[in-house]
């Protein structure tokens, strides 16, 4: 098997300033760490030596803006590794005008605001922080910067809410006014695709076959290679990319065994892939 990778997800911070009720992050099993710029460079050198990357995400389990080296990492991705698409997902509370301009100037291509309520009271209950007004103000600021200085930056929103897709769209349309058309995409999700649902709903029907072990690289903030972002508590750890060559881990026996399970529809029942809500092996 050759290394044919185009997409990397490098979770550069697993700390978070919010405690969303449906998220894995507040769970003590989520290891908390920040990726240093030095370690980020070390790992990226190894990955980039084998892969011609077209996109990289710098967030997964935590809040990336808590990493003060984020802008420098974005700049490395754009200028040293020539990655066309660099993106983050953020709760947006720390993305004030100064920080937004810093990240956009560094070359960030896309930011997705995670806003999981449509009013201040519900937001405080779900996010564990009374920062709804702050986040909405930061969203408006990001859209203004997009309109005035950074037209190519994509600004998106994701919402895990009970309201319908139309209700979510109507809320942001009214709240953002003339800036709403600047939103590049708006996602509305059910609680279904969250860690809480994974533990609590045994009747959920998975959706489709998973290609992630074959096509995407997931790297934890501690620089260890893992299966994907659904492995909330790093149950499957293939080893550190600080001390191992990327190809040795990516093409190693343990990862190849996992791919074989997916190909043969033979994932062990106690494996995290068998418990995933989003994907299922193909039917025989």
PDB file of C-alpha atoms in Angstrom, residues 62-282:
ATOM      1  CA  UNK A  62     -10.587  21.233  21.811  1.00  0.00           C
ATOM      2  CA  UNK A  63     -10.511  24.967  21.179  1.00  0.00           C
ATOM      3  CA  UNK A  64      -7.649  25.762  18.773  1.00  0.00           C
ATOM      4  CA  UNK A  65      -7.493  29.454  19.700  1.00  0.00           C
ATOM      5  CA  UNK A  66      -6.143  28.467  23.127  1.00  0.00           C
ATOM      6  CA  UNK A  67      -2.937  27.572  21.306  1.00  0.00           C
ATOM      7  CA  UNK A  68      -1.054  30.865  21.009  1.00  0.00           C
ATOM      8  CA  UNK A  69       1.075  29.402  18.205  1.00  0.00           C
ATOM      9  CA  UNK A  70      -1.948  28.812  15.973  1.00  0.00           C
ATOM     10  CA  UNK A  71      -1.208  31.682  13.578  1.00  0.00           C
ATOM     11  CA  UNK A  72       2.398  30.523  13.198  1.00  0.00           C
ATOM     12  CA  UNK A  73       1.187  26.990  12.451  1.00  0.00           C
ATOM     13  CA  UNK A  74      -1.219  28.276   9.823  1.00  0.00           C
ATOM     14  CA  UNK A  75       1.568  30.287   8.219  1.00  0.00           C
ATOM     15  CA  UNK A  76       3.808  27.213   8.080  1.00  0.00           C
ATOM     16  CA  UNK A  77       1.038  25.217   6.434  1.00  0.00           C
ATOM     17  CA  UNK A  78       0.572  27.854   3.764  1.00  0.00           C
ATOM     18  CA  UNK A  79       4.117  29.048   3.112  1.00  0.00           C
ATOM     19  CA  UNK A  80       6.319  26.045   3.906  1.00  0.00           C
ATOM     20  CA  UNK A  81       4.043  23.147   2.981  1.00  0.00           C
ATOM     21  CA  UNK A  82       1.949  24.951   0.346  1.00  0.00           C
ATOM     22  CA  UNK A  83      -1.305  23.429   1.594  1.00  0.00           C
ATOM     23  CA  UNK A  84      -4.190  25.004  -0.376  1.00  0.00           C
ATOM     24  CA  UNK A  85      -6.881  24.681   2.297  1.00  0.00           C
ATOM     25  CA  UNK A  86      -6.275  25.288   6.014  1.00  0.00           C
ATOM     26  CA  UNK A  87      -9.248  25.398   8.365  1.00  0.00           C
ATOM     27  CA  UNK A  88     -10.365  25.387  11.993  1.00  0.00           C
ATOM     28  CA  UNK A  89     -13.551  24.918  13.987  1.00  0.00           C
ATOM     29  CA  UNK A  90     -13.978  27.154  17.032  1.00  0.00           C
ATOM     30  CA  UNK A  91     -16.598  28.143  19.565  1.00  0.00           C
ATOM     31  CA  UNK A  92     -15.624  31.686  18.574  1.00  0.00           C
ATOM     32  CA  UNK A  93     -15.427  33.197  22.064  1.00  0.00           C
ATOM     33  CA  UNK A  94     -11.733  34.049  21.649  1.00  0.00           C
ATOM     34  CA  UNK A  95     -11.970  35.121  18.013  1.00  0.00           C
ATOM     35  CA  UNK A  96     -12.033  38.868  18.560  1.00  0.00           C
ATOM     36  CA  UNK A  97     -11.025  41.284  15.806  1.00  0.00           C
ATOM     37  CA  UNK A  98      -7.328  41.225  16.658  1.00  0.00           C
ATOM     38  CA  UNK A  99      -7.137  37.434  16.698  1.00  0.00           C
ATOM     39  CA  UNK A 100      -9.292  37.017  13.602  1.00  0.00           C
ATOM     40  CA  UNK A 101      -7.150  39.419  11.597  1.00  0.00           C
ATOM     41  CA  UNK A 102      -4.008  37.624  12.818  1.00  0.00           C
ATOM     42  CA  UNK A 103      -5.293  34.226  11.657  1.00  0.00           C
ATOM     43  CA  UNK A 104      -6.702  35.512   8.373  1.00  0.00           C
ATOM     44  CA  UNK A 105      -3.438  37.308   7.610  1.00  0.00           C
ATOM     45  CA  UNK A 106      -1.492  34.120   8.371  1.00  0.00           C
ATOM     46  CA  UNK A 107      -3.463  32.396   5.623  1.00  0.00           C
ATOM     47  CA  UNK A 108      -6.411  30.682   7.308  1.00  0.00           C
ATOM     48  CA  UNK A 109      -8.846  29.658   4.575  1.00  0.00           C
ATOM     49  CA  UNK A 110     -11.875  28.781   6.667  1.00  0.00           C
ATOM     50  CA  UNK A 111     -13.290  29.127  10.171  1.00  0.00           C
ATOM     51  CA  UNK A 112     -16.392  27.343  11.372  1.00  0.00           C
ATOM     52  CA  UNK A 113     -18.171  28.813  14.390  1.00  0.00           C
ATOM     53  CA  UNK A 114     -19.708  26.153  16.642  1.00  0.00           C
ATOM     54  CA  UNK A 115     -22.827  27.842  18.041  1.00  0.00           C
ATOM     55  CA  UNK A 116     -25.073  25.290  19.704  1.00  0.00           C
ATOM     56  CA  UNK A 117     -28.040  27.358  20.848  1.00  0.00           C
ATOM     57  CA  UNK A 118     -30.186  30.140  19.470  1.00  0.00           C
ATOM     58  CA  UNK A 119     -30.611  32.208  22.627  1.00  0.00           C
ATOM     59  CA  UNK A 120     -28.471  33.336  25.542  1.00  0.00           C
ATOM     60  CA  UNK A 121     -30.105  31.187  28.236  1.00  0.00           C
ATOM     61  CA  UNK A 122     -29.920  27.953  26.248  1.00  0.00           C
ATOM     62  CA  UNK A 123     -26.381  28.760  25.161  1.00  0.00           C
ATOM     63  CA  UNK A 124     -25.182  29.166  28.753  1.00  0.00           C
ATOM     64  CA  UNK A 125     -26.782  25.847  29.678  1.00  0.00           C
ATOM     65  CA  UNK A 126     -25.308  23.936  26.735  1.00  0.00           C
ATOM     66  CA  UNK A 127     -21.884  25.594  26.446  1.00  0.00           C
ATOM     67  CA  UNK A 128     -21.343  26.054  30.162  1.00  0.00           C
ATOM     68  CA  UNK A 129     -20.448  29.701  29.540  1.00  0.00           C
ATOM     69  CA  UNK A 130     -22.602  32.824  29.275  1.00  0.00           C
ATOM     70  CA  UNK A 131     -20.859  33.995  26.107  1.00  0.00           C
ATOM     71  CA  UNK A 132     -23.614  33.918  23.508  1.00  0.00           C
ATOM     72  CA  UNK A 133     -23.569  37.678  22.918  1.00  0.00           C
ATOM     73  CA  UNK A 134     -19.767  37.685  22.735  1.00  0.00           C
ATOM     74  CA  UNK A 135     -19.701  34.887  20.175  1.00  0.00           C
ATOM     75  CA  UNK A 136     -22.385  36.506  18.030  1.00  0.00           C
ATOM     76  CA  UNK A 137     -20.426  39.760  18.125  1.00  0.00           C
ATOM     77  CA  UNK A 138     -17.242  37.931  17.101  1.00  0.00           C
ATOM     78  CA  UNK A 139     -19.115  36.227  14.269  1.00  0.00           C
ATOM     79  CA  UNK A 140     -20.294  39.610  13.015  1.00  0.00           C
ATOM     80  CA  UNK A 141     -16.741  40.935  13.236  1.00  0.00           C
ATOM     81  CA  UNK A 142     -15.385  37.999  11.240  1.00  0.00           C
ATOM     82  CA  UNK A 143     -17.986  38.646   8.553  1.00  0.00           C
ATOM     83  CA  UNK A 144     -17.072  42.329   8.456  1.00  0.00           C
ATOM     84  CA  UNK A 145     -13.397  41.449   8.023  1.00  0.00           C
ATOM     85  CA  UNK A 146     -14.365  39.053   5.255  1.00  0.00           C
ATOM     86  CA  UNK A 147     -16.343  41.768   3.512  1.00  0.00           C
ATOM     87  CA  UNK A 148     -13.717  44.493   3.897  1.00  0.00           C
ATOM     88  CA  UNK A 149     -10.318  42.776   3.840  1.00  0.00           C
ATOM     89  CA  UNK A 150     -10.388  38.996   3.408  1.00  0.00           C
ATOM     90  CA  UNK A 151     -12.989  38.077   0.766  1.00  0.00           C
ATOM     91  CA  UNK A 152     -11.561  34.605   0.181  1.00  0.00           C
ATOM     92  CA  UNK A 153     -11.894  33.472   3.799  1.00  0.00           C
ATOM     93  CA  UNK A 154     -14.825  31.133   4.341  1.00  0.00           C
ATOM     94  CA  UNK A 155     -16.918  31.800   7.456  1.00  0.00           C
ATOM     95  CA  UNK A 156     -19.271  28.990   8.397  1.00  0.00           C
ATOM     96  CA  UNK A 157     -21.543  27.968  11.269  1.00  0.00           C
ATOM     97  CA  UNK A 158     -22.407  24.602  12.782  1.00  0.00           C
ATOM     98  CA  UNK A 159     -25.200  24.127  15.308  1.00  0.00           C
ATOM     99  CA  UNK A 160     -26.095  21.061  17.343  1.00  0.00           C
ATOM    100  CA  UNK A 161     -29.641  22.045  18.284  1.00  0.00           C
ATOM    101  CA  UNK A 162     -33.198  20.770  18.584  1.00  0.00           C
ATOM    102  CA  UNK A 163     -34.583  23.416  16.229  1.00  0.00           C
ATOM    103  CA  UNK A 164     -35.113  22.587  12.562  1.00  0.00           C
ATOM    104  CA  UNK A 165     -32.750  23.563   9.779  1.00  0.00           C
ATOM    105  CA  UNK A 166     -35.161  26.265   8.642  1.00  0.00           C
ATOM    106  CA  UNK A 167     -35.458  27.662  12.172  1.00  0.00           C
ATOM    107  CA  UNK A 168     -31.679  27.806  12.521  1.00  0.00           C
ATOM    108  CA  UNK A 169     -31.306  29.572   9.182  1.00  0.00           C
ATOM    109  CA  UNK A 170     -34.068  32.034  10.060  1.00  0.00           C
ATOM    110  CA  UNK A 171     -32.403  32.875  13.371  1.00  0.00           C
ATOM    111  CA  UNK A 172     -29.023  33.658  11.846  1.00  0.00           C
ATOM    112  CA  UNK A 173     -30.627  35.489   8.934  1.00  0.00           C
ATOM    113  CA  UNK A 174     -32.434  37.818  11.345  1.00  0.00           C
ATOM    114  CA  UNK A 175     -29.496  38.155  13.748  1.00  0.00           C
ATOM    115  CA  UNK A 176     -26.855  38.897  11.107  1.00  0.00           C
ATOM    116  CA  UNK A 177     -28.997  41.029   8.820  1.00  0.00           C
ATOM    117  CA  UNK A 178     -27.149  42.175   5.703  1.00  0.00           C
ATOM    118  CA  UNK A 179     -24.118  40.107   6.707  1.00  0.00           C
ATOM    119  CA  UNK A 180     -25.976  36.785   6.497  1.00  0.00           C
ATOM    120  CA  UNK A 181     -25.247  36.263   2.762  1.00  0.00           C
ATOM    121  CA  UNK A 182     -21.540  36.276   3.667  1.00  0.00           C
ATOM    122  CA  UNK A 183     -21.979  32.981   5.536  1.00  0.00           C
ATOM    123  CA  UNK A 184     -20.491  30.361   3.242  1.00  0.00           C
ATOM    124  CA  UNK A 185     -22.270  27.407   4.811  1.00  0.00           C
ATOM    125  CA  UNK A 186     -24.582  26.621   7.701  1.00  0.00           C
ATOM    126  CA  UNK A 187     -24.789  23.143   9.214  1.00  0.00           C
ATOM    127  CA  UNK A 188     -27.483  21.975  11.600  1.00  0.00           C
ATOM    128  CA  UNK A 189     -26.879  18.667  13.424  1.00  0.00           C
ATOM    129  CA  UNK A 190     -28.934  16.451  15.702  1.00  0.00           C
ATOM    130  CA  UNK A 191     -27.467  15.302  18.994  1.00  0.00           C
ATOM    131  CA  UNK A 192     -27.156  11.934  17.244  1.00  0.00           C
ATOM    132  CA  UNK A 193     -23.595  12.488  16.013  1.00  0.00           C
ATOM    133  CA  UNK A 194     -22.053  13.317  19.372  1.00  0.00           C
ATOM    134  CA  UNK A 195     -20.235  11.399  22.128  1.00  0.00           C
ATOM    135  CA  UNK A 196     -23.311  11.401  24.367  1.00  0.00           C
ATOM    136  CA  UNK A 197     -25.390   9.742  21.677  1.00  0.00           C
ATOM    137  CA  UNK A 198     -22.620   7.219  21.088  1.00  0.00           C
ATOM    138  CA  UNK A 199     -22.899   6.050  24.670  1.00  0.00           C
ATOM    139  CA  UNK A 200     -26.644   6.336  25.083  1.00  0.00           C
ATOM    140  CA  UNK A 201     -28.418   5.204  21.915  1.00  0.00           C
ATOM    141  CA  UNK A 202     -27.873   1.623  20.892  1.00  0.00           C
ATOM    142  CA  UNK A 203     -30.587   1.729  18.247  1.00  0.00           C
ATOM    143  CA  UNK A 204     -28.960   4.266  15.950  1.00  0.00           C
ATOM    144  CA  UNK A 205     -28.434   3.005  12.414  1.00  0.00           C
ATOM    145  CA  UNK A 206     -24.928   3.789  11.076  1.00  0.00           C
ATOM    146  CA  UNK A 207     -24.778   5.596   7.766  1.00  0.00           C
ATOM    147  CA  UNK A 208     -22.118   4.358   5.370  1.00  0.00           C
ATOM    148  CA  UNK A 209     -18.771   2.659   4.885  1.00  0.00           C
ATOM    149  CA  UNK A 210     -15.781   4.469   6.380  1.00  0.00           C
ATOM    150  CA  UNK A 211     -12.879   5.568   4.169  1.00  0.00           C
ATOM    151  CA  UNK A 212     -10.999   7.458   6.880  1.00  0.00           C
ATOM    152  CA  UNK A 213      -8.404   4.752   7.763  1.00  0.00           C
ATOM    153  CA  UNK A 214      -7.430   4.671   4.101  1.00  0.00           C
ATOM    154  CA  UNK A 215      -7.463   8.332   3.112  1.00  0.00           C
ATOM    155  CA  UNK A 216      -7.149  10.685   6.095  1.00  0.00           C
ATOM    156  CA  UNK A 217      -4.553  11.228   8.796  1.00  0.00           C
ATOM    157  CA  UNK A 218      -5.577  12.107  12.351  1.00  0.00           C
ATOM    158  CA  UNK A 219      -2.957  13.404  14.756  1.00  0.00           C
ATOM    159  CA  UNK A 220      -3.576  14.168  18.423  1.00  0.00           C
ATOM    160  CA  UNK A 221      -2.237  17.237  20.176  1.00  0.00           C
ATOM    161  CA  UNK A 222       0.412  15.004  21.766  1.00  0.00           C
ATOM    162  CA  UNK A 223       1.544  14.168  18.209  1.00  0.00           C
ATOM    163  CA  UNK A 224       0.346  10.576  18.336  1.00  0.00           C
ATOM    164  CA  UNK A 225      -1.290   9.000  15.295  1.00  0.00           C
ATOM    165  CA  UNK A 226      -4.886   7.882  15.983  1.00  0.00           C
ATOM    166  CA  UNK A 227      -7.822   6.478  14.010  1.00  0.00           C
ATOM    167  CA  UNK A 228      -9.982   9.607  13.733  1.00  0.00           C
ATOM    168  CA  UNK A 229     -11.638  12.368  15.751  1.00  0.00           C
ATOM    169  CA  UNK A 230     -14.403   9.988  16.866  1.00  0.00           C
ATOM    170  CA  UNK A 231     -11.777   8.259  19.012  1.00  0.00           C
ATOM    171  CA  UNK A 232     -12.555  10.785  21.739  1.00  0.00           C
ATOM    172  CA  UNK A 233     -10.388   9.158  24.389  1.00  0.00           C
ATOM    173  CA  UNK A 234      -7.512   7.850  22.223  1.00  0.00           C
ATOM    174  CA  UNK A 235      -8.458   4.205  22.606  1.00  0.00           C
ATOM    175  CA  UNK A 236      -6.391   3.285  19.544  1.00  0.00           C
ATOM    176  CA  UNK A 237      -2.927   4.837  19.589  1.00  0.00           C
ATOM    177  CA  UNK A 238      -0.575   3.875  16.762  1.00  0.00           C
ATOM    178  CA  UNK A 239       2.423   5.659  18.274  1.00  0.00           C
ATOM    179  CA  UNK A 240       4.174   8.997  18.443  1.00  0.00           C
ATOM    180  CA  UNK A 241       5.150  10.833  15.274  1.00  0.00           C
ATOM    181  CA  UNK A 242       7.845  12.592  17.268  1.00  0.00           C
ATOM    182  CA  UNK A 243       9.784   9.356  17.672  1.00  0.00           C
ATOM    183  CA  UNK A 244       8.554   7.289  14.708  1.00  0.00           C
ATOM    184  CA  UNK A 245       8.611   7.738  10.955  1.00  0.00           C
ATOM    185  CA  UNK A 246       5.177   8.504   9.518  1.00  0.00           C
ATOM    186  CA  UNK A 247       5.237   5.698   6.959  1.00  0.00           C
ATOM    187  CA  UNK A 248       6.301   3.160   9.591  1.00  0.00           C
ATOM    188  CA  UNK A 249       3.114   3.874  11.544  1.00  0.00           C
ATOM    189  CA  UNK A 250       0.715   4.575   8.655  1.00  0.00           C
ATOM    190  CA  UNK A 251       1.791   1.433   6.794  1.00  0.00           C
ATOM    191  CA  UNK A 252       2.535  -0.573   9.935  1.00  0.00           C
ATOM    192  CA  UNK A 253       0.990  -3.880  10.896  1.00  0.00           C
ATOM    193  CA  UNK A 254      -1.569  -2.455  13.353  1.00  0.00           C
ATOM    194  CA  UNK A 255      -2.971   0.079  10.897  1.00  0.00           C
ATOM    195  CA  UNK A 256      -3.017  -2.511   8.129  1.00  0.00           C
ATOM    196  CA  UNK A 257      -4.928  -4.864  10.406  1.00  0.00           C
ATOM    197  CA  UNK A 258      -7.538  -2.161  10.997  1.00  0.00           C
ATOM    198  CA  UNK A 259      -7.914  -1.578   7.267  1.00  0.00           C
ATOM    199  CA  UNK A 260      -8.309  -5.312   6.750  1.00  0.00           C
ATOM    200  CA  UNK A 261     -11.141  -5.408   9.270  1.00  0.00           C
ATOM    201  CA  UNK A 262     -12.907  -2.647   7.374  1.00  0.00           C
ATOM    202  CA  UNK A 263     -12.389  -4.306   4.009  1.00  0.00           C
ATOM    203  CA  UNK A 264     -13.551  -7.704   5.276  1.00  0.00           C
ATOM    204  CA  UNK A 265     -16.458  -6.368   7.324  1.00  0.00           C
ATOM    205  CA  UNK A 266     -14.874  -8.010  10.359  1.00  0.00           C
ATOM    206  CA  UNK A 267     -14.349  -5.243  12.917  1.00  0.00           C
ATOM    207  CA  UNK A 268     -14.233  -6.711  16.453  1.00  0.00           C
ATOM    208  CA  UNK A 269     -17.343  -5.826  18.437  1.00  0.00           C
ATOM    209  CA  UNK A 270     -15.331  -4.192  21.218  1.00  0.00           C
ATOM    210  CA  UNK A 271     -13.357  -1.953  18.826  1.00  0.00           C
ATOM    211  CA  UNK A 272     -14.162   1.761  18.635  1.00  0.00           C
ATOM    212  CA  UNK A 273     -14.892   1.479  14.897  1.00  0.00           C
ATOM    213  CA  UNK A 274     -17.683  -0.984  15.672  1.00  0.00           C
ATOM    214  CA  UNK A 275     -19.268   1.560  18.010  1.00  0.00           C
ATOM    215  CA  UNK A 276     -19.085   4.489  15.605  1.00  0.00           C
ATOM    216  CA  UNK A 277     -22.394   6.157  14.834  1.00  0.00           C
ATOM    217  CA  UNK A 278     -21.363   7.754  11.572  1.00  0.00           C
ATOM    218  CA  UNK A 279     -20.100   4.774   9.593  1.00  0.00           C
ATOM    219  CA  UNK A 280     -20.535   1.057   9.140  1.00  0.00           C
ATOM    220  CA  UNK A 281     -18.673  -1.598   7.112  1.00  0.00           C
ATOM    221  CA  UNK A 282     -20.101  -2.374   3.712  1.00  0.00           C
TER     222      UNK A 282
END
